Amino acid sequence: MTSRGAGTAFSRKNYRLSTEPEKSKVTGIVNSRLLNDYLHRVFTSADGNQPAAAYRKHLTFQNLQEHLDRLLAEENGSEESRDQEAEGRLGPSTVVLDHTSGFEGLLLVDDDLLEVIGHSNFGSIRATTCVYKGKWIYEVLISSQGLMQIGWCTLNCRFNQEEGVGDTPDSYAYDGNRVRKWNVTTTNYGKSWAAGDIVSCLIDLDEGTIAFCLNGISLGTAFDNITRGAGMAYFPAISLSFKESVAFNFGSRPLRYPVEGYRPLQDPPVADLVKARKLLGYLKNVIHVGIDVTEGKLVEKDTSMWQLQGEPTVLITLAHIFNYFSPLMCKVYLVEDVLMTFLLSILERGGAVEAHPLIQQLLDLMWLLMEEYEVHECLKQLLMSLLRAYRFSPIIPDLGLQIHYLRLTIAVLKHEKSRKYLLSNVLFDVLRSVVFFYIKSPLRVEEAGLQELIPTTWWPNRFTKEQGKESKDVKEESAEERLRRRAYERGCQRLKKRIEVVEGLQVQILKLLLNNKDRGGGEASRYIFLNKFRKFLQENASNRGNLTVLCPPEYMVCFLHRLIAALRFFWDGHKAKTPAALSSEEAYVPPQLFYNGKVDYFDLQRLGGLLSHLKKTLKDDLAAKANVLIDPAELQAVTMDDLDEDEESATSAAQSQRPSAALAIGGALARPGWLSSPTLGRANRFLSTAAVSLMNPRRPLGSLEKIKVRTLSVEQRTEEDIEGSHGNEGLLLGRPPEEPDQPITENSLLEVLDGIVMMYNLSVHQQLGKMVGVSDDVNEYAMALKDTEEKISRCPKRRRDIHEELLKSQKVFSEKLNHLSRRLAWINVTIYSKEKMQDIYWLLRVCIRTIEHGDRTGSLFAFMPEFYLSVAMNSYSALKNYFSPVNSMEELPGYEETLMRLAAILAKHFADSRIVGTDIRDSLMQALASYVCYPHSLRAVERISEEQRISMMKNLLAPYEQRPWAQTNWILVRLWRGCGFGYRYTRLPHLLKTKPEDASLPSLQKPCPSTLLQRHMADLLRSDRDLAPSFLNSVLNQLNWAFSEFIGMIQEIQQAAERLERNFVDSRQLKVCATCFDLSVSLLRVLEMTVTLAPEIFLDWNRPSSELLLRRLAQLLNQVLNRVTAERNLFDRVVSLRLPGLDSVDHYPILVAVTGILVRLLVDTDVQGCFVWPLCPIGYCGRCGSSVCTAHPACFHVWRT
């Protein structure tokens, strides 16, 4: 190893073992007297007292090792004392989970045998060590807050898939999910736990009691008089349900919440602990004491600004200290208790992290004076300890603990060599670095101090989600409510400022990881991060059905926002240096990334289908438009068997390179993925795919030169492959002619942006929708409280019993609302704040621009991954539905333009032949259907170009056969609703008295017809003589099918209802029946729309299809009326049953639809004289002398008005 300060090479053997006298004569070593004083000052005795100079031994570097050995041997615990400490305990000294015999059910146990995931209904497992005497404690780190029973059991306890710890006589457990304690029977006990909490399990075998603590707060004695005596010893044990996870600390790490008088099951390394603390003291002395060579004396130094400054005397002194200190720093207990505590104390003085360079100096010393494997292990354990401390720290009002650990994390990552090692080998591999970007939500607002931070609570009135404004029936805000709201908002602002401090530190961490200027000693941090980030995304994309492998979605939400902030910082920084580049407000992902193979999209679906298929079918387009030639080897057909073999071989290779995880069924299987706990060891399980990659040319490309592509794995990519150089465009290779020749930003930032879009699609959108539930709970409790207060005001004074019960209910609802309103404040700040809304809006605009640029490439648009369209639709849905009423989408800059551009995308691509995936086509259709239900978004559709509008309507009027037609029909109905006969209702008249499940559903919005789009439809039907009959025949065919299915189903329902035995009709059958009825009504409305807008299609006899269409229409209307209008018929009897699920089935909706068609036919007929019902067997009008038709109840004769 080489000293950076003195430029002198020192090997560990040299400075440890050399006794040659000339070593003291090395240039820079101080004189003997001063060296003696210095060494005695640094290496003080245990009591801190120094003997007088005349009586102390003269110290030199030759006898320093002997002196240091004698100092470290003082006050070490004896073997007898350690044996005495173990009394009352049986089993191995290192306590772990017993994965060989002490389990029941299927459990996934991590490599360190301290962390476990439930993988069956209710699995149980115990530890390897038991206790029979004394007071003992262990801790459980709760990684998920589901159903678990934690406590103690004896060896005789037998568990199964239904009964676990606490369900047998000699087992005792605490369940924070149901807030109960268990010992055969169960009673209420303790508080509810949440992910990130720590449960302490205490047993006092002298008194016979068991107690529990939650985050260091005692929950009281849970059990007393437990069974004791001969043969009775208790094991730590847990039972947990499927996918729940915890981590145990039996004493291998310092207890977070030690309890006086109780010992951990595993003894701490006392001797090593004493030695490490002594050595740390000597290290502090070196930092505090300086040598003034010119004056020949020792001086006190400012520790905050300490530097080595190339002093050989100090360096050799430190080398002796690290000779003993380095091996100790490979042990997790000592790293957490000694090193992490010392580093945290350096930062306690406050100020920015940059104001404490001592940590950087210490890391330099570690890399200089420790063996490489030692510093690697030390850094790994240090970061794991920091992450564990961050995640499992309790939430306090100022978030001081979280801030403290994040500051130290930043200080460590500021050290370039340490950062690169951790990024390459620990972050995303052993740890989940995204945990550092998560801010957990407090389940218990009292302990989080939110009562002091937000003393006044308030809850908003009910809002209509589709508009983000108060509903009309809510009275105006009173003066008292206004004061409460303002006080609540001030409290929310105080909370927001504190959370923003944490978020700022998290962004700083990402800025360090995205640094691309630290090329000293290898690849820059950003390019290491890119490869790790891509593997992280692949794992989460490939294991979406396996929740034990996935990164929790609540982590992903926070990670996404921090990554957007860091990305935009670097993006705009590049813009400042390169004015020609785009700003982050104009960001998009260029289309060449989707086909040039530089970015791996794994097995994610492309718009045009499988990548292998696209490479074969579009190879000519790639060559012509992008100058890209696919390697012939890539064009060979790959069978599914070949793919399976590749995956199996890759999987087996990955498993052979990592230590096998212990599985609690005898260790036969390996753990499938990382546990929810952040501390799990995890090997790199990235499987290379056959994605196309480019072999970069090393010279400028001519206009006609083709680029031949071949496959490269992510690990093989270099900075040049990403950023490009010497005419090589890197990620932007293969630019199509439609793409402007303008710099966008650094290529590496484009890949980060692409990953952000993918991350939103994987789990962020789902989590945003999930957290809205708290707001819904507030609304429900607010309504319940209001209803209770009204009942109190109406309650007669003589009914004091009812009045008291109502007051109790009022108190319960008020307390719950106070709790929920404070929790909602936290969620609104961390998830639904204005800044978070702007992030999602920015992401929406990125996707819109990316889709627009991709669309211009013609056939190459098929290479775009499907998730870009999904994120565009989902992010708009989130902005509209999840962030209101806290923030309004209308206030966002460029909102109207964005809405119109998204409308243009939906209108064009819902029937785009380049998109082949059924799911994405259905999603586009559903998004367009929802778009036309709301006035503001419908107006956006009307603002797109006339050409796009006409094209959209033409696609909607395509024949219904051979495609999903229900959503198409629904879109046409929404464009008509509000114009038809009796069709201006929001809800069916017979359902007005019932409460809708969700008033924000698109189907329950007020009618907002579009006369502009109706006019386009009429023009198309009139002008295209082939379009009208094909469209109407398909509508009539579907109507015939839907109504026939409906009649068949209500016959079965009627038969089941008339049986003597009570047979319950399947709810799914009722749902299908109601759906067929709704489809029939909507198809009738489309026919009414067509008859109204273009009646000549049916009535102009010059059209060859008019008579046939009119006859078919009359037949179907006749069939509907016959089935629906007859008194006491089948339809009437089923409607009278009022079965749940058939609420929409009634006479009104279908009869008014039929009437609307008939009225328009009668009004718009061009036939002079009378209009005769086409199927009337008489065929004559009573006015003309014929008798009135009585053959069909539906037949009638009218004069043209």
PDB file of C-alpha atoms in Angstrom, residues 900-1022:
ATOM      1  CA  MET A 900     -55.344  17.996 -26.304  1.00  0.00           C
ATOM      2  CA  ARG A 901     -52.076  16.237 -27.223  1.00  0.00           C
ATOM      3  CA  LEU A 902     -53.044  13.212 -25.152  1.00  0.00           C
ATOM      4  CA  ALA A 903     -56.471  13.228 -26.816  1.00  0.00           C
ATOM      5  CA  ALA A 904     -54.761  13.202 -30.211  1.00  0.00           C
ATOM      6  CA  ILE A 905     -52.681  10.181 -29.174  1.00  0.00           C
ATOM      7  CA  LEU A 906     -55.735   8.252 -27.980  1.00  0.00           C
ATOM      8  CA  ALA A 907     -57.770   9.191 -31.046  1.00  0.00           C
ATOM      9  CA  LYS A 908     -55.061   8.044 -33.421  1.00  0.00           C
ATOM     10  CA  HIS A 909     -53.644   4.955 -31.780  1.00  0.00           C
ATOM     11  CA  PHE A 910     -56.703   3.115 -30.429  1.00  0.00           C
ATOM     12  CA  ALA A 911     -57.089   1.645 -33.928  1.00  0.00           C
ATOM     13  CA  ASP A 912     -53.434   1.874 -35.015  1.00  0.00           C
ATOM     14  CA  SER A 913     -52.492  -1.164 -37.098  1.00  0.00           C
ATOM     15  CA  ARG A 914     -48.896  -0.895 -35.835  1.00  0.00           C
ATOM     16  CA  ILE A 915     -50.140  -1.811 -32.322  1.00  0.00           C
ATOM     17  CA  VAL A 916     -50.900  -5.517 -32.113  1.00  0.00           C
ATOM     18  CA  GLY A 917     -51.175  -6.231 -28.380  1.00  0.00           C
ATOM     19  CA  THR A 918     -54.754  -6.938 -27.322  1.00  0.00           C
ATOM     20  CA  ASP A 919     -54.292  -5.576 -23.813  1.00  0.00           C
ATOM     21  CA  ILE A 920     -52.768  -2.250 -24.876  1.00  0.00           C
ATOM     22  CA  ARG A 921     -55.422  -1.779 -27.577  1.00  0.00           C
ATOM     23  CA  ASP A 922     -58.137  -2.397 -24.991  1.00  0.00           C
ATOM     24  CA  SER A 923     -56.456   0.057 -22.620  1.00  0.00           C
ATOM     25  CA  LEU A 924     -56.364   2.726 -25.325  1.00  0.00           C
ATOM     26  CA  MET A 925     -60.035   2.146 -26.089  1.00  0.00           C
ATOM     27  CA  GLN A 926     -60.995   2.346 -22.407  1.00  0.00           C
ATOM     28  CA  ALA A 927     -58.941   5.509 -21.960  1.00  0.00           C
ATOM     29  CA  LEU A 928     -60.691   7.141 -24.913  1.00  0.00           C
ATOM     30  CA  ALA A 929     -64.068   6.017 -23.561  1.00  0.00           C
ATOM     31  CA  SER A 930     -63.271   7.633 -20.213  1.00  0.00           C
ATOM     32  CA  TYR A 931     -61.952  10.740 -21.981  1.00  0.00           C
ATOM     33  CA  VAL A 932     -65.278  11.485 -23.678  1.00  0.00           C
ATOM     34  CA  CYS A 933     -67.223  11.167 -20.391  1.00  0.00           C
ATOM     35  CA  TYR A 934     -65.941  14.407 -18.885  1.00  0.00           C
ATOM     36  CA  PRO A 935     -66.623  17.844 -20.387  1.00  0.00           C
ATOM     37  CA  HIS A 936     -63.078  19.204 -20.102  1.00  0.00           C
ATOM     38  CA  SER A 937     -61.455  16.171 -21.741  1.00  0.00           C
ATOM     39  CA  LEU A 938     -64.206  15.897 -24.385  1.00  0.00           C
ATOM     40  CA  ARG A 939     -63.525  19.499 -25.353  1.00  0.00           C
ATOM     41  CA  ALA A 940     -59.865  18.485 -25.743  1.00  0.00           C
ATOM     42  CA  VAL A 941     -60.904  15.782 -28.203  1.00  0.00           C
ATOM     43  CA  GLU A 942     -62.889  18.382 -30.136  1.00  0.00           C
ATOM     44  CA  ARG A 943     -59.818  20.657 -30.320  1.00  0.00           C
ATOM     45  CA  ILE A 944     -57.608  18.149 -32.146  1.00  0.00           C
ATOM     46  CA  SER A 945     -57.248  18.631 -35.889  1.00  0.00           C
ATOM     47  CA  GLU A 946     -60.272  17.974 -38.103  1.00  0.00           C
ATOM     48  CA  GLU A 947     -58.383  15.270 -39.971  1.00  0.00           C
ATOM     49  CA  GLN A 948     -57.709  13.402 -36.708  1.00  0.00           C
ATOM     50  CA  ARG A 949     -61.323  13.775 -35.586  1.00  0.00           C
ATOM     51  CA  ILE A 950     -62.703  12.388 -38.837  1.00  0.00           C
ATOM     52  CA  SER A 951     -60.191   9.525 -38.788  1.00  0.00           C
ATOM     53  CA  MET A 952     -61.194   8.683 -35.189  1.00  0.00           C
ATOM     54  CA  MET A 953     -64.914   8.637 -36.064  1.00  0.00           C
ATOM     55  CA  LYS A 954     -64.247   6.481 -39.120  1.00  0.00           C
ATOM     56  CA  ASN A 955     -62.409   3.971 -36.952  1.00  0.00           C
ATOM     57  CA  LEU A 956     -65.280   3.999 -34.463  1.00  0.00           C
ATOM     58  CA  LEU A 957     -67.756   3.255 -37.271  1.00  0.00           C
ATOM     59  CA  ALA A 958     -65.821   0.245 -38.530  1.00  0.00           C
ATOM     60  CA  PRO A 959     -67.871  -2.991 -38.440  1.00  0.00           C
ATOM     61  CA  TYR A 960     -68.097  -4.525 -34.967  1.00  0.00           C
ATOM     62  CA  GLU A 961     -67.182  -8.042 -36.072  1.00  0.00           C
ATOM     63  CA  GLN A 962     -63.660  -9.299 -35.502  1.00  0.00           C
ATOM     64  CA  ARG A 963     -62.815  -6.688 -32.836  1.00  0.00           C
ATOM     65  CA  PRO A 964     -63.757  -5.678 -29.289  1.00  0.00           C
ATOM     66  CA  TRP A 965     -66.867  -3.617 -29.956  1.00  0.00           C
ATOM     67  CA  ALA A 966     -68.372  -2.951 -26.517  1.00  0.00           C
ATOM     68  CA  GLN A 967     -66.035  -0.046 -25.709  1.00  0.00           C
ATOM     69  CA  THR A 968     -66.469   1.383 -29.226  1.00  0.00           C
ATOM     70  CA  ASN A 969     -70.209   1.313 -28.766  1.00  0.00           C
ATOM     71  CA  TRP A 970     -69.848   2.927 -25.348  1.00  0.00           C
ATOM     72  CA  ILE A 971     -67.862   5.814 -26.846  1.00  0.00           C
ATOM     73  CA  LEU A 972     -70.584   6.459 -29.437  1.00  0.00           C
ATOM     74  CA  VAL A 973     -73.241   6.306 -26.717  1.00  0.00           C
ATOM     75  CA  ARG A 974     -71.394   8.891 -24.634  1.00  0.00           C
ATOM     76  CA  LEU A 975     -71.164  11.206 -27.645  1.00  0.00           C
ATOM     77  CA  TRP A 976     -74.954  10.881 -27.996  1.00  0.00           C
ATOM     78  CA  ARG A 977     -76.048  10.878 -24.371  1.00  0.00           C
ATOM     79  CA  GLY A 978     -77.986  14.047 -23.636  1.00  0.00           C
ATOM     80  CA  CYS A 979     -79.495  14.241 -27.127  1.00  0.00           C
ATOM     81  CA  GLY A 980     -81.627  11.090 -27.316  1.00  0.00           C
ATOM     82  CA  PHE A 981     -85.265  10.584 -26.383  1.00  0.00           C
ATOM     83  CA  GLY A 982     -85.510  10.530 -22.567  1.00  0.00           C
ATOM     84  CA  TYR A 983     -81.722  10.275 -22.420  1.00  0.00           C
ATOM     85  CA  ARG A 984     -80.692  13.260 -20.349  1.00  0.00           C
ATOM     86  CA  TYR A 985     -80.421  11.417 -17.032  1.00  0.00           C
ATOM     87  CA  THR A 986     -77.199  10.790 -15.145  1.00  0.00           C
ATOM     88  CA  ARG A 987     -78.620   7.802 -13.279  1.00  0.00           C
ATOM     89  CA  LEU A 988     -81.639   5.710 -14.135  1.00  0.00           C
ATOM     90  CA  PRO A 989     -84.809   7.199 -12.590  1.00  0.00           C
ATOM     91  CA  HIS A 990     -85.663   4.062 -10.589  1.00  0.00           C
ATOM     92  CA  LEU A 991     -82.165   4.129  -8.988  1.00  0.00           C
ATOM     93  CA  LEU A 992     -82.172   7.754  -7.839  1.00  0.00           C
ATOM     94  CA  LYS A 993     -83.057   6.838  -4.263  1.00  0.00           C
ATOM     95  CA  THR A 994     -80.084   4.472  -3.936  1.00  0.00           C
ATOM     96  CA  LYS A 995     -76.536   5.585  -3.233  1.00  0.00           C
ATOM     97  CA  PRO A 996     -74.006   4.915  -6.009  1.00  0.00           C
ATOM     98  CA  GLU A 997     -70.914   2.949  -4.999  1.00  0.00           C
ATOM     99  CA  ASP A 998     -68.589   5.466  -6.637  1.00  0.00           C
ATOM    100  CA  ALA A 999     -69.977   8.691  -8.071  1.00  0.00           C
ATOM    101  CA  SER A1000     -66.702   9.343  -9.908  1.00  0.00           C
ATOM    102  CA  LEU A1001     -67.217   6.433 -12.329  1.00  0.00           C
ATOM    103  CA  PRO A1002     -67.326   7.566 -15.970  1.00  0.00           C
ATOM    104  CA  SER A1003     -70.764   5.977 -16.415  1.00  0.00           C
ATOM    105  CA  LEU A1004     -72.206   8.234 -13.692  1.00  0.00           C
ATOM    106  CA  GLN A1005     -71.071  11.547 -15.161  1.00  0.00           C
ATOM    107  CA  LYS A1006     -73.536  14.120 -16.387  1.00  0.00           C
ATOM    108  CA  PRO A1007     -74.354  13.936 -20.115  1.00  0.00           C
ATOM    109  CA  CYS A1008     -72.001  15.976 -22.291  1.00  0.00           C
ATOM    110  CA  PRO A1009     -72.816  15.227 -25.940  1.00  0.00           C
ATOM    111  CA  SER A1010     -70.554  16.375 -28.749  1.00  0.00           C
ATOM    112  CA  THR A1011     -72.453  17.882 -31.649  1.00  0.00           C
ATOM    113  CA  LEU A1012     -69.168  18.364 -33.525  1.00  0.00           C
ATOM    114  CA  LEU A1013     -68.314  14.670 -33.481  1.00  0.00           C
ATOM    115  CA  GLN A1014     -71.948  13.794 -34.208  1.00  0.00           C
ATOM    116  CA  ARG A1015     -71.717  15.944 -37.334  1.00  0.00           C
ATOM    117  CA  HIS A1016     -68.588  14.088 -38.436  1.00  0.00           C
ATOM    118  CA  MET A1017     -70.391  10.810 -37.908  1.00  0.00           C
ATOM    119  CA  ALA A1018     -73.376  11.946 -39.981  1.00  0.00           C
ATOM    120  CA  ASP A1019     -71.131  13.126 -42.806  1.00  0.00           C
ATOM    121  CA  LEU A1020     -69.280   9.828 -42.892  1.00  0.00           C
ATOM    122  CA  LEU A1021     -72.473   7.749 -42.950  1.00  0.00           C
ATOM    123  CA  ARG A1022     -73.976   9.861 -45.697  1.00  0.00           C
TER     124      ARG A1022
END
